[in-house]
Amino acid sequence: MFRLPDSNLNSRLAFFPVGSAETTSSEIAFFAADVPNLPILLNGLMPGVEAIILEANGTELQQIADILKTKQYRAVHIFSHGKAGEMGLGKTTLTQDNIYNDASIIREWKQGLTPRSEILLYGSNIAKSSNVLITILSELTEANITVSNNFNTNSSLEGDLGLKVHTESIKPPLAIQLFAFQSPLLPLSIA
């Protein structure tokens, strides 16, 4: 897992091990390491959003928990792969059928959330067929969950950056600037 020292990278993509940079951010963005166009996404982060790139090693949920134990955030953004009812973070795939296997780890996320924190999920089609995964995630974290079902900003790709599925009536802030991302996140493929 790597913590980026500055969310305004401007073509600097120097990575530092977690723990080497102290931050005062109230928002954090976690990225699956294999998300397409990662440098563009990182460069497009809004000022003040802390960035973490998750190592793709099967411990992605624990990596999030470990970071969230260090301080509280009002918004947690997660950029992942997805398909209907599934969120893919590196080697970890969350579904409504397996989320309870990692329930104790996901409950640890609460340590880094304020009473009105929001978790914002950016990944293609995560809530397309059902909101069950999102509802369970909300119950485990006690956070409002918002999902972008069609994550890209290129109108010719018929997508957008808008966050469309909510567990509560909220208007969450976007983590990246709209111009930054011009292609969809790839659908999750499971072998």
Short mmCIF file of C-alpha atoms in Angstrom, two decimals:
data_model
loop_
_atom_site.label_atom_id
_atom_site.label_comp_id
_atom_site.label_asym_id
_atom_site.label_seq_id
_atom_site.Cartn_x
_atom_site.Cartn_y
_atom_site.Cartn_z
CA MET A 1 0.00 0.00 0.00
CA PHE A 2 1.31 3.42 -0.87
CA ARG A 3 0.35 6.85 0.42
CA LEU A 4 0.79 9.70 -2.00
CA PRO A 5 2.28 12.79 -0.36
CA ASP A 6 0.19 15.27 -2.31
CA SER A 7 -3.17 14.85 -4.06
CA ASN A 8 -2.21 17.49 -6.65
CA LEU A 9 0.38 15.39 -8.42
CA ASN A 10 0.80 17.37 -11.65
CA SER A 11 2.73 14.59 -13.40
CA ARG A 12 4.75 13.72 -10.26
CA LEU A 13 4.04 10.11 -9.45
CA ALA A 14 6.47 9.42 -6.64
CA PHE A 15 5.13 6.79 -4.27
CA PHE A 16 5.97 6.67 -0.58
CA PRO A 17 5.33 3.79 1.84
CA VAL A 18 2.41 4.30 4.20
CA GLY A 19 3.42 6.12 7.34
CA SER A 20 5.99 8.38 5.73
CA ALA A 21 3.67 11.36 5.34
CA GLU A 22 1.41 12.88 7.95
CA THR A 23 -1.85 14.32 6.66
CA THR A 24 -4.65 16.53 7.91
CA SER A 25 -7.13 15.57 5.20
CA SER A 26 -10.75 14.96 6.07
CA GLU A 27 -11.23 12.91 2.91
CA ILE A 28 -9.34 9.88 1.67
CA ALA A 29 -9.41 8.00 -1.62
CA PHE A 30 -8.42 4.34 -1.92
CA PHE A 31 -7.50 3.01 -5.36
CA ALA A 32 -7.28 -0.56 -6.57
CA ALA A 33 -3.73 -0.69 -7.97
CA ASP A 34 -4.95 -1.96 -11.33
CA VAL A 35 -7.64 0.66 -11.95
CA PRO A 36 -7.22 1.93 -15.55
CA ASN A 37 -5.76 5.40 -16.00
CA LEU A 38 -4.59 5.56 -12.40
CA PRO A 39 -2.15 8.47 -13.03
CA ILE A 40 -4.97 10.51 -14.56
CA LEU A 41 -7.28 9.77 -11.64
CA LEU A 42 -4.59 10.68 -9.13
CA ASN A 43 -3.77 13.91 -10.92
CA GLY A 44 -7.47 14.80 -10.99
CA LEU A 45 -8.04 14.40 -7.27
CA MET A 46 -9.58 17.42 -5.63
CA PRO A 47 -7.15 19.35 -3.40
CA GLY A 48 -7.04 17.99 0.12
CA VAL A 49 -8.08 14.43 -0.71
CA GLU A 50 -5.49 11.98 0.61
CA ALA A 51 -4.65 9.16 -1.85
CA ILE A 52 -3.84 5.53 -1.03
CA ILE A 53 -3.02 2.88 -3.63
CA LEU A 54 -3.90 -0.57 -2.31
CA GLU A 55 -1.51 -3.46 -2.84
CA ALA A 56 -3.20 -6.22 -4.86
CA ASN A 57 -2.43 -9.07 -2.49
CA GLY A 58 -5.77 -10.24 -1.08
CA THR A 59 -5.59 -7.98 2.00
CA GLU A 60 -7.15 -4.90 0.43
CA LEU A 61 -10.00 -4.68 2.98
CA GLN A 62 -7.54 -4.94 5.87
CA GLN A 63 -5.33 -2.27 4.28
CA ILE A 64 -8.33 0.08 4.28
CA ALA A 65 -9.08 -0.81 7.92
CA ASP A 66 -5.47 -0.21 8.96
CA ILE A 67 -5.42 3.28 7.43
CA LEU A 68 -8.84 4.20 8.82
CA LYS A 69 -7.65 3.31 12.34
CA THR A 70 -5.19 6.22 12.22
CA LYS A 71 -7.72 9.08 12.06
CA GLN A 72 -11.30 9.95 11.19
CA TYR A 73 -12.50 11.03 7.75
CA ARG A 74 -15.78 12.60 6.73
CA ALA A 75 -15.58 11.00 3.26
CA VAL A 76 -13.97 7.76 2.10
CA HIS A 77 -13.75 7.32 -1.67
CA ILE A 78 -13.06 3.83 -3.08
CA PHE A 79 -12.08 3.45 -6.76
CA SER A 80 -12.47 -0.16 -7.86
CA HIS A 81 -13.50 -2.49 -10.62
CA GLY A 82 -17.04 -3.72 -10.61
CA LYS A 83 -19.90 -5.53 -12.18
CA ALA A 84 -23.48 -6.06 -11.09
CA GLY A 85 -23.43 -6.71 -7.35
CA GLU A 86 -19.64 -6.99 -7.11
CA MET A 87 -16.78 -4.71 -6.15
CA GLY A 88 -13.25 -5.73 -7.12
CA LEU A 89 -10.25 -4.37 -5.24
CA GLY A 90 -7.14 -6.04 -6.62
CA LYS A 91 -7.34 -9.69 -5.57
CA THR A 92 -10.38 -9.13 -3.35
CA THR A 93 -13.91 -9.33 -4.71
CA LEU A 94 -16.81 -8.33 -2.47
CA THR A 95 -20.30 -9.69 -3.16
CA GLN A 96 -23.47 -9.97 -1.14
CA ASP A 97 -22.67 -13.68 -0.78
CA ASN A 98 -19.16 -13.27 0.69
CA ILE A 99 -19.18 -9.88 2.42
CA TYR A 100 -19.97 -11.45 5.80
CA ASN A 101 -16.74 -13.49 5.55
CA ASP A 102 -14.92 -10.16 6.01
CA ALA A 103 -17.50 -8.51 8.27
CA SER A 104 -15.13 -8.11 11.23
CA ILE A 105 -12.56 -6.33 9.05
CA ILE A 106 -15.17 -4.08 7.44
CA ARG A 107 -16.58 -3.19 10.88
CA GLU A 108 -13.09 -1.90 11.78
CA TRP A 109 -13.59 0.82 9.15
CA LYS A 110 -15.96 2.54 11.62
CA GLN A 111 -12.93 3.65 13.64
CA GLY A 112 -12.02 6.07 10.85
CA LEU A 113 -15.50 7.43 10.24
CA THR A 114 -17.27 10.38 11.80
CA PRO A 115 -20.95 10.04 12.80
CA ARG A 116 -22.05 11.42 9.39
CA SER A 117 -19.28 9.95 7.22
CA GLU A 118 -19.94 8.90 3.68
CA ILE A 119 -18.35 6.05 1.75
CA LEU A 120 -18.40 6.73 -1.97
CA LEU A 121 -17.84 3.83 -4.36
CA TYR A 122 -16.63 4.45 -7.90
CA GLY A 123 -16.82 1.30 -10.02
CA SER A 124 -18.76 0.21 -13.07
CA ASN A 125 -22.17 -1.30 -12.36
CA ILE A 126 -21.63 -2.24 -8.69
CA ALA A 127 -25.28 -1.52 -7.82
CA LYS A 128 -26.69 -2.31 -11.26
CA SER A 129 -28.88 -5.32 -10.44
CA SER A 130 -29.23 -5.07 -6.68
CA ASN A 131 -28.43 -2.82 -3.76
CA VAL A 132 -27.96 -5.71 -1.32
CA LEU A 133 -24.14 -5.43 -1.25
CA ILE A 134 -24.42 -1.67 -0.67
CA THR A 135 -27.00 -2.10 2.09
CA ILE A 136 -24.85 -4.68 3.91
CA LEU A 137 -21.76 -2.46 3.57
CA SER A 138 -23.75 0.42 5.05
CA GLU A 139 -24.93 -1.74 7.96
CA LEU A 140 -21.42 -3.00 8.74
CA THR A 141 -19.80 0.45 8.62
CA GLU A 142 -22.79 2.47 9.90
CA ALA A 143 -21.99 4.93 7.10
CA ASN A 144 -23.97 6.41 4.26
CA ILE A 145 -22.95 4.65 1.03
CA THR A 146 -23.14 6.26 -2.40
CA VAL A 147 -22.31 4.48 -5.64
CA SER A 148 -21.46 5.63 -9.14
CA ASN A 149 -22.88 2.95 -11.41
CA ASN A 150 -21.30 4.12 -14.65
CA PHE A 151 -17.99 5.72 -13.76
CA ASN A 152 -16.52 7.85 -16.54
CA THR A 153 -16.85 11.40 -17.77
CA ASN A 154 -16.71 10.82 -21.50
CA SER A 155 -20.19 11.47 -22.87
CA SER A 156 -19.41 9.43 -26.00
CA LEU A 157 -19.00 6.43 -23.66
CA GLU A 158 -22.46 7.14 -22.20
CA GLY A 159 -21.12 7.36 -18.68
CA ASP A 160 -20.70 9.95 -16.02
CA LEU A 161 -19.08 10.61 -12.72
CA GLY A 162 -22.36 11.16 -10.93
CA LEU A 163 -23.05 9.19 -7.79
CA LYS A 164 -26.45 7.66 -8.39
CA VAL A 165 -27.29 5.05 -5.73
CA HIS A 166 -27.53 6.25 -2.12
CA THR A 167 -28.37 4.58 1.19
CA GLU A 168 -29.57 7.96 2.49
CA SER A 169 -30.60 11.26 0.95
CA ILE A 170 -27.18 12.92 0.73
CA LYS A 171 -25.29 14.97 -1.82
CA PRO A 172 -21.73 13.72 -1.49
CA PRO A 173 -18.74 15.61 -2.87
CA LEU A 174 -16.85 14.15 -5.82
CA ALA A 175 -13.25 13.11 -5.22
CA ILE A 176 -11.96 13.94 -8.69
CA GLN A 177 -12.40 16.78 -11.10
CA LEU A 178 -14.77 15.90 -13.96
CA PHE A 179 -12.25 16.55 -16.73
CA ALA A 180 -9.72 14.12 -15.30
CA PHE A 181 -11.17 10.82 -16.43
CA GLN A 182 -12.16 10.02 -19.99
CA SER A 183 -12.70 6.23 -20.03
CA PRO A 184 -14.77 3.81 -17.97
CA LEU A 185 -13.36 1.62 -15.26
CA LEU A 186 -13.04 -1.85 -16.67
CA PRO A 187 -15.67 -4.41 -15.75
CA LEU A 188 -14.57 -6.97 -13.22
CA SER A 189 -13.61 -10.30 -14.75
CA ILE A 190 -13.54 -13.35 -12.55
CA ALA A 191 -11.61 -16.41 -13.68
#
